[in-house]
CSV table of C-alpha atoms (C1' of nucleotides) in Angstrom, one decimal:
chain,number,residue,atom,x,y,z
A,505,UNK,CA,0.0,0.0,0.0
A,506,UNK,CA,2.6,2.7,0.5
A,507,UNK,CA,4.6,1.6,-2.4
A,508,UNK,CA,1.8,2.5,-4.5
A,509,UNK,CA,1.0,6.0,-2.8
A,510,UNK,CA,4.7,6.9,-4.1
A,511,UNK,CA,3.9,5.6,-7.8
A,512,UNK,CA,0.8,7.9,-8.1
A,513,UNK,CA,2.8,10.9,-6.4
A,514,UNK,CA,6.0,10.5,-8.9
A,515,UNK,CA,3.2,10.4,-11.8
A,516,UNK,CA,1.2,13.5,-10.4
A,517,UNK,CA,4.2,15.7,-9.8
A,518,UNK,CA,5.7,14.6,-13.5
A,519,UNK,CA,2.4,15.6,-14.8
A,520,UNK,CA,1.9,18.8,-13.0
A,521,UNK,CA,5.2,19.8,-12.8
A,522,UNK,CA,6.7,18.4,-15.8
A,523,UNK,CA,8.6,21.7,-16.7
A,524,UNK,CA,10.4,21.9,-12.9
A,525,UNK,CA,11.4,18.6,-13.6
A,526,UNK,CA,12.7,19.1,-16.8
A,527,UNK,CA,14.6,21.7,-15.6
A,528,UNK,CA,15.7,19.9,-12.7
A,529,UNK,CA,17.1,17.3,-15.2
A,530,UNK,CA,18.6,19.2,-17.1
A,531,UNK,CA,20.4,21.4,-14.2
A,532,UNK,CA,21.9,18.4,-13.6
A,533,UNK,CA,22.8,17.3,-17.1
A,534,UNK,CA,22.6,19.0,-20.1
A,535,UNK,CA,20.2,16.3,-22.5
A,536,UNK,CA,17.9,16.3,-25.7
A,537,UNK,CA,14.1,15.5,-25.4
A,538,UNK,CA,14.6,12.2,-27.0
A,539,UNK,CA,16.6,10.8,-23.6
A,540,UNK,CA,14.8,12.9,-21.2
A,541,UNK,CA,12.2,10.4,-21.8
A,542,UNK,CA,14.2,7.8,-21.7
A,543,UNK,CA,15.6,8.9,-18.5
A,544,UNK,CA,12.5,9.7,-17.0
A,545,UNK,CA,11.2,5.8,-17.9
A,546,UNK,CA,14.4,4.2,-16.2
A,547,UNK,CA,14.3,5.9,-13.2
A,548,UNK,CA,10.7,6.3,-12.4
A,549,UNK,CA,8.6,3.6,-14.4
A,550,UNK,CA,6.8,6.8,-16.3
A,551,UNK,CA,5.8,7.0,-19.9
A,552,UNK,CA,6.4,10.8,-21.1
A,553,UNK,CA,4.6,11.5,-24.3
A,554,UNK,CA,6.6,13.2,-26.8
A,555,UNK,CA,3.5,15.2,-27.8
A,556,UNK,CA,3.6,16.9,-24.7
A,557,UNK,CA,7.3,17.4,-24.2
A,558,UNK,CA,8.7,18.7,-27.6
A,559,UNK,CA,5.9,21.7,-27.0
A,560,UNK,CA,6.8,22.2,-23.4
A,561,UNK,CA,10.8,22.3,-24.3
A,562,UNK,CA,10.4,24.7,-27.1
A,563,UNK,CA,8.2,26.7,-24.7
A,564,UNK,CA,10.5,26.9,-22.0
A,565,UNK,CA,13.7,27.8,-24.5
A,566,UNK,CA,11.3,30.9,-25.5
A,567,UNK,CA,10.6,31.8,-22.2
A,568,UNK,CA,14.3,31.8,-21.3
A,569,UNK,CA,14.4,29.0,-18.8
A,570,UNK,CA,16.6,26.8,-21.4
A,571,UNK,CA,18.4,27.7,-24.0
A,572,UNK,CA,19.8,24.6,-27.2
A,573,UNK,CA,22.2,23.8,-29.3
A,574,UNK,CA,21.7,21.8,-32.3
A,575,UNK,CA,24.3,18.5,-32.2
A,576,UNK,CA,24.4,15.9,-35.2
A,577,UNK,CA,25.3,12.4,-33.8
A,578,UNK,CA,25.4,9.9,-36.8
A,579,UNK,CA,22.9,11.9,-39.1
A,580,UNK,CA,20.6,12.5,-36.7
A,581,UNK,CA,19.9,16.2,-35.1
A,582,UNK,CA,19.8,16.4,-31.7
A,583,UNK,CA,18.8,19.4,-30.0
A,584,UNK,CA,21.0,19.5,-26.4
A,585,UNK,CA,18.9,21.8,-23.9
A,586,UNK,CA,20.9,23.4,-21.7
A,587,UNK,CA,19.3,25.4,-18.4
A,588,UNK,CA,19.8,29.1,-18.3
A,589,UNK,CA,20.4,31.4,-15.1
A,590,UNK,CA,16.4,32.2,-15.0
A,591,UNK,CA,15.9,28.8,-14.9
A,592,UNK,CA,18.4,28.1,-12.3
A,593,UNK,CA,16.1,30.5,-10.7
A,594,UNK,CA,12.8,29.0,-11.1
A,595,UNK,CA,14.3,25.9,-9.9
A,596,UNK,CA,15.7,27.5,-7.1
A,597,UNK,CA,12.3,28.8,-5.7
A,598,UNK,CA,11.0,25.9,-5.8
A,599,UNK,CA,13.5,23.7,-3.8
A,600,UNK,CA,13.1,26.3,-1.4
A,601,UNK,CA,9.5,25.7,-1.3
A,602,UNK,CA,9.7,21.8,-0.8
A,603,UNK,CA,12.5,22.5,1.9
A,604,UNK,CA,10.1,24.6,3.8
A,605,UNK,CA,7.4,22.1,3.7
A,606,UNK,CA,9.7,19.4,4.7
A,607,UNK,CA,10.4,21.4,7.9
A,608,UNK,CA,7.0,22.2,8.4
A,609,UNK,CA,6.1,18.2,8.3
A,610,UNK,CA,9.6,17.3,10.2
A,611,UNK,CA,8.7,19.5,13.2
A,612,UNK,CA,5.1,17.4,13.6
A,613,UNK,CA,6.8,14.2,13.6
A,614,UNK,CA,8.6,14.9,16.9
A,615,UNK,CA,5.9,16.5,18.3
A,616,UNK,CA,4.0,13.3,17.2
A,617,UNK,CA,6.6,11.0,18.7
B,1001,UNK,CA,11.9,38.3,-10.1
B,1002,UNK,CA,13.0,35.5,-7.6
B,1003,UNK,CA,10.1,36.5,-5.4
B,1004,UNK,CA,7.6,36.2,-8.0
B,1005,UNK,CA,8.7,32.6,-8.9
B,1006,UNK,CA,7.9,31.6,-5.6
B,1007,UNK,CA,4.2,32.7,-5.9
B,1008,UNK,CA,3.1,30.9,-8.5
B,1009,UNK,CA,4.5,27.3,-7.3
B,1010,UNK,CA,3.0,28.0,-3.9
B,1011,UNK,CA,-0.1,28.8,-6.1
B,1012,UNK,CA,0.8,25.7,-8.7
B,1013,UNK,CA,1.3,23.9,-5.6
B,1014,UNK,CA,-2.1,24.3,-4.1
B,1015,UNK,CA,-3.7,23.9,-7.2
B,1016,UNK,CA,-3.0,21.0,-8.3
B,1017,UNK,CA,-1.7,18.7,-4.6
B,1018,UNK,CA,-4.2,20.5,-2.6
B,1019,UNK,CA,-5.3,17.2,-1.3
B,1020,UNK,CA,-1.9,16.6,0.6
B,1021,UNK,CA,-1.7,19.9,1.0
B,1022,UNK,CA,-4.6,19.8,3.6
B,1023,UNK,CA,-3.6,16.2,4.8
B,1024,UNK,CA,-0.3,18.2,6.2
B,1025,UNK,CA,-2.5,20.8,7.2
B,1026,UNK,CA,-4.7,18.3,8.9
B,1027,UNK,CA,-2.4,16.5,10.4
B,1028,UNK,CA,-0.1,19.4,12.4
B,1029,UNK,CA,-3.3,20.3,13.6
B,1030,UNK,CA,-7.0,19.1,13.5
B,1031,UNK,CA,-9.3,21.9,11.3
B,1032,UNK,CA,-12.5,22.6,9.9
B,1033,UNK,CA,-12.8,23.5,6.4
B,1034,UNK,CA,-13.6,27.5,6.8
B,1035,UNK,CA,-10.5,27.5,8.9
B,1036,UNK,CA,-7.8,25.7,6.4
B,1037,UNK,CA,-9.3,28.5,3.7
B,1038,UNK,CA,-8.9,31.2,5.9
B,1039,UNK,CA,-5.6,29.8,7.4
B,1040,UNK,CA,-4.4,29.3,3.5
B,1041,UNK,CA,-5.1,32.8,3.1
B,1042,UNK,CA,-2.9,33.8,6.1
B,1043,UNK,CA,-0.2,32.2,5.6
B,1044,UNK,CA,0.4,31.9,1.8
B,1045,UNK,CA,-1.7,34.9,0.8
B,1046,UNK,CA,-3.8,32.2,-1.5
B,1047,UNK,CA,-7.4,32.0,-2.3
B,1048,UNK,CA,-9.2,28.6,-1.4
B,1049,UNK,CA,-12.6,28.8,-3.3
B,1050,UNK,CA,-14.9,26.7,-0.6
B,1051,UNK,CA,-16.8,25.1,-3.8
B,1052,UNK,CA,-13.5,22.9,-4.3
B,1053,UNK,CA,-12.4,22.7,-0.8
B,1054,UNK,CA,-15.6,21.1,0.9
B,1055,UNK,CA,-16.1,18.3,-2.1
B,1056,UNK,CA,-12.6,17.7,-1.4
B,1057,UNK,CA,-12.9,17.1,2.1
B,1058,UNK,CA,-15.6,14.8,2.0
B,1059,UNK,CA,-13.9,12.8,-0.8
B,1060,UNK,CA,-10.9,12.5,1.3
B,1061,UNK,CA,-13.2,11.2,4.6
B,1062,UNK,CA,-14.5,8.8,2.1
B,1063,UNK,CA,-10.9,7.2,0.5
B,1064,UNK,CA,-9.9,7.0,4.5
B,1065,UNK,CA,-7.4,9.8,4.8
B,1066,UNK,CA,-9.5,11.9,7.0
B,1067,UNK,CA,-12.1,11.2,9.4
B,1068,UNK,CA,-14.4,14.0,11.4
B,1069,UNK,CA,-16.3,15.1,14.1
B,1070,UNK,CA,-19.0,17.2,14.0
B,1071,UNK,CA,-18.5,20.2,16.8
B,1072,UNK,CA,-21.1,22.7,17.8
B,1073,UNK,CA,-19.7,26.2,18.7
B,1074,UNK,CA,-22.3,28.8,19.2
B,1075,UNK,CA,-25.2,27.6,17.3
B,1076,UNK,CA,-22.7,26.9,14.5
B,1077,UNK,CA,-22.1,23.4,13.2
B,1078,UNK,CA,-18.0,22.8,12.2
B,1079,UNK,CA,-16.9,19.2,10.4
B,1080,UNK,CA,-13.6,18.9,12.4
B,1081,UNK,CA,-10.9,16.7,10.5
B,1082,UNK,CA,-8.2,14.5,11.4
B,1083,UNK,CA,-6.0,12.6,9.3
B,1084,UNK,CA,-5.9,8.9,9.4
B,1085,UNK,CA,-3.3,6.5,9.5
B,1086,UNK,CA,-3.8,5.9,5.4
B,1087,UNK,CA,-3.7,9.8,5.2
B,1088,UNK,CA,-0.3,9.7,7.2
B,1089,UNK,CA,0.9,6.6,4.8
B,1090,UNK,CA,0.3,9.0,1.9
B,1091,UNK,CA,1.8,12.4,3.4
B,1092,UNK,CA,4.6,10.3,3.9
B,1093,UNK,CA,5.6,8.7,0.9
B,1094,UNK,CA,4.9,12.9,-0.7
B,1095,UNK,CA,7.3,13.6,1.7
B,1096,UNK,CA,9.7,10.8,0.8
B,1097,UNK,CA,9.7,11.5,-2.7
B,1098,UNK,CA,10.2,15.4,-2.4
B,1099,UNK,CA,13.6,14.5,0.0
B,1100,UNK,CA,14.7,12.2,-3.2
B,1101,UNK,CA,14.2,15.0,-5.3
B,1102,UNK,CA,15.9,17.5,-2.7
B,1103,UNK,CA,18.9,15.4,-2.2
B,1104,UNK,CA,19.7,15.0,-6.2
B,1105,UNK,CA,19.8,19.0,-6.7
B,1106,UNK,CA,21.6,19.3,-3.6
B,1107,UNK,CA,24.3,17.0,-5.5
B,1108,UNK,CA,24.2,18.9,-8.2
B,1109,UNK,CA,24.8,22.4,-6.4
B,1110,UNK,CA,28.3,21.0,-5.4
B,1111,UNK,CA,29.4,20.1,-8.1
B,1112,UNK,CA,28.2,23.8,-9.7
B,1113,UNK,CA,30.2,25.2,-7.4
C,576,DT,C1',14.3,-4.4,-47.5
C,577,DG,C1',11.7,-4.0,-43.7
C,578,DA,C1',11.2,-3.5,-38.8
C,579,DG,C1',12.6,-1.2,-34.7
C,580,DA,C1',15.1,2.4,-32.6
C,581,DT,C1',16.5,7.3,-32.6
C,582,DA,C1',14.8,12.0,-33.0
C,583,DT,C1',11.6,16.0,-33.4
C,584,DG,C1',7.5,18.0,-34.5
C,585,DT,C1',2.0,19.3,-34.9
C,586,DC,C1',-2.9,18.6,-34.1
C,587,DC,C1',-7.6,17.2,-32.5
C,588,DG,C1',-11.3,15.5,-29.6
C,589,DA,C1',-12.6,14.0,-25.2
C,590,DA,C1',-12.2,14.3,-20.4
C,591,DA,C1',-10.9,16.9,-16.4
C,592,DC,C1',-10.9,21.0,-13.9
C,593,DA,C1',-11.6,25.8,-12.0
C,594,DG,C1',-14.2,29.6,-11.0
C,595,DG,C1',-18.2,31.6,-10.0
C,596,DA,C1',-23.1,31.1,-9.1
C,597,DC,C1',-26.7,29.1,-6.5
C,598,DA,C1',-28.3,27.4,-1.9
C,599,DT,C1',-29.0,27.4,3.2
C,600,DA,C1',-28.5,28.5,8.2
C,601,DT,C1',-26.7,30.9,12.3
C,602,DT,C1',-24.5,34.7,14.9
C,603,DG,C1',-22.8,39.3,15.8
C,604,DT,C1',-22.9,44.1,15.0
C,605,DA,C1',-24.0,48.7,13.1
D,345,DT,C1',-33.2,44.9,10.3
D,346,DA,C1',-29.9,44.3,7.3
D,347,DC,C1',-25.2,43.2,6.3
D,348,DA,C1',-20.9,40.8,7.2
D,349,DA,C1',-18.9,36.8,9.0
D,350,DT,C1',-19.1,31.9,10.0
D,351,DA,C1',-20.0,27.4,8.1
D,352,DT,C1',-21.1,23.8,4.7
D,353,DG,C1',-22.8,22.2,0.5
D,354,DT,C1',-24.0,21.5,-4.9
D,355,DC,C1',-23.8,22.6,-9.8
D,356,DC,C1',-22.9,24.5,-14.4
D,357,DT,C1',-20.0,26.3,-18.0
D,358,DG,C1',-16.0,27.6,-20.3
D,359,DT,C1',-11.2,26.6,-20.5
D,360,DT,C1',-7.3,23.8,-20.2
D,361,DT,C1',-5.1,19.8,-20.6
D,362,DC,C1',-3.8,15.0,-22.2
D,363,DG,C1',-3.4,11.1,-24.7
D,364,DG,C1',-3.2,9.3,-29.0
D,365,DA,C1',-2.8,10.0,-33.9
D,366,DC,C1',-0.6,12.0,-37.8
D,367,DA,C1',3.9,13.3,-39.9
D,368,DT,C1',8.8,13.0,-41.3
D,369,DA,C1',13.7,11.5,-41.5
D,370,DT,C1',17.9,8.7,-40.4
D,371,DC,C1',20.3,4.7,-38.8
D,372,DT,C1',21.1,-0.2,-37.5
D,373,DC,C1',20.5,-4.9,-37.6
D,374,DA,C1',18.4,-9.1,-39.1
DNA sequence: TGAGATATGTCCGAAACAGGACATATTGTA
DNA sequence: TACAATATGTCCTGTTTCGGACATATCTCA
């Protein structure tokens, strides 16, 4: 029963938050849509459609949170997203968000215990 | 510019996880549904419209993350929640998966640096 | 040569969702 | 006595979103 709570969470925050995780990613390591979802299957059992993340990655590159550069490996374009410093941002405010909340829940516990 | 970031994921936030938004609510301390709105309100300058919040609440009593008792203060009748031990199974394994996500951009901060 | 993988892109219809309106009842205060 | 606040509830409608389909092109391996 708990294992399954987490399932439905990873799915819900991929689906609502698919562009802070993107970001996220991509802080991390620079990578083209193609093995975001990849990535994103490996490590947490979730099928990303392309048909929403090509839109969402151009979207963010023209709001300034990523910026790309076009590589060719083997004939085949890829397009490497890189994030920017107003993404770092964005990110930024919200792992300061999750860290408050985790206080906010840490503190109940030992009141609890 | 950071500051405004921040907003709208608290606002993304409650939008769209609202549900263990008010289990954490819930469970630091036991509320009644005009109190988490005007509580929300308080403390993240965010608007709860009561048309989502009460449907909410009594679809959460009937999964078996909250349970309530009806209180009588002055003539006025409040549904008092509490969260259950399925409701603390699912705060949980939120919480579990937003310290996996914390941890991996903490990572990455070092190595940025 | 044909299928599967890599790689990126658009588009449409159905389903979900949010915001505001409708509804009711009590209490306190101007 | 009438309005604002407290308190809980439903419902409709317009918008947004999502999954799947459509579209194209290259490479690799059987």
């Amino acid at each position: 029963m708990p294992e399954s709570f987490k399932n439905g969470i990873v799915e819900r925050v991929f689906r609502n938050f698919l562009d802070l995780m993107i970001l996220r990613l991509v802080q991390i390591e620079p990578m083209w849509g193609y093995k975001i979802i990849k990535h994103v299957e490996e490590q947490h059992q979730i099928r990303l459609r392309h048909g929403a993340l090509y839109p969402l990655l151009n979207k963010l590159e023209k709001s300034g949170f990523l910026r790309s550069k076009k590589e060719t490996k083997g004939g085949r374009i890829r397009k490497i997203y890189e994030i920017t410093s107003k993404g770092i941002q964005l990110a930024e405010a919200y792992d300061e968000f999750l860290r408050g909340e985790l206080k906010k829940n840490e503190s109940t516990k030992i009141l609890q215990e």
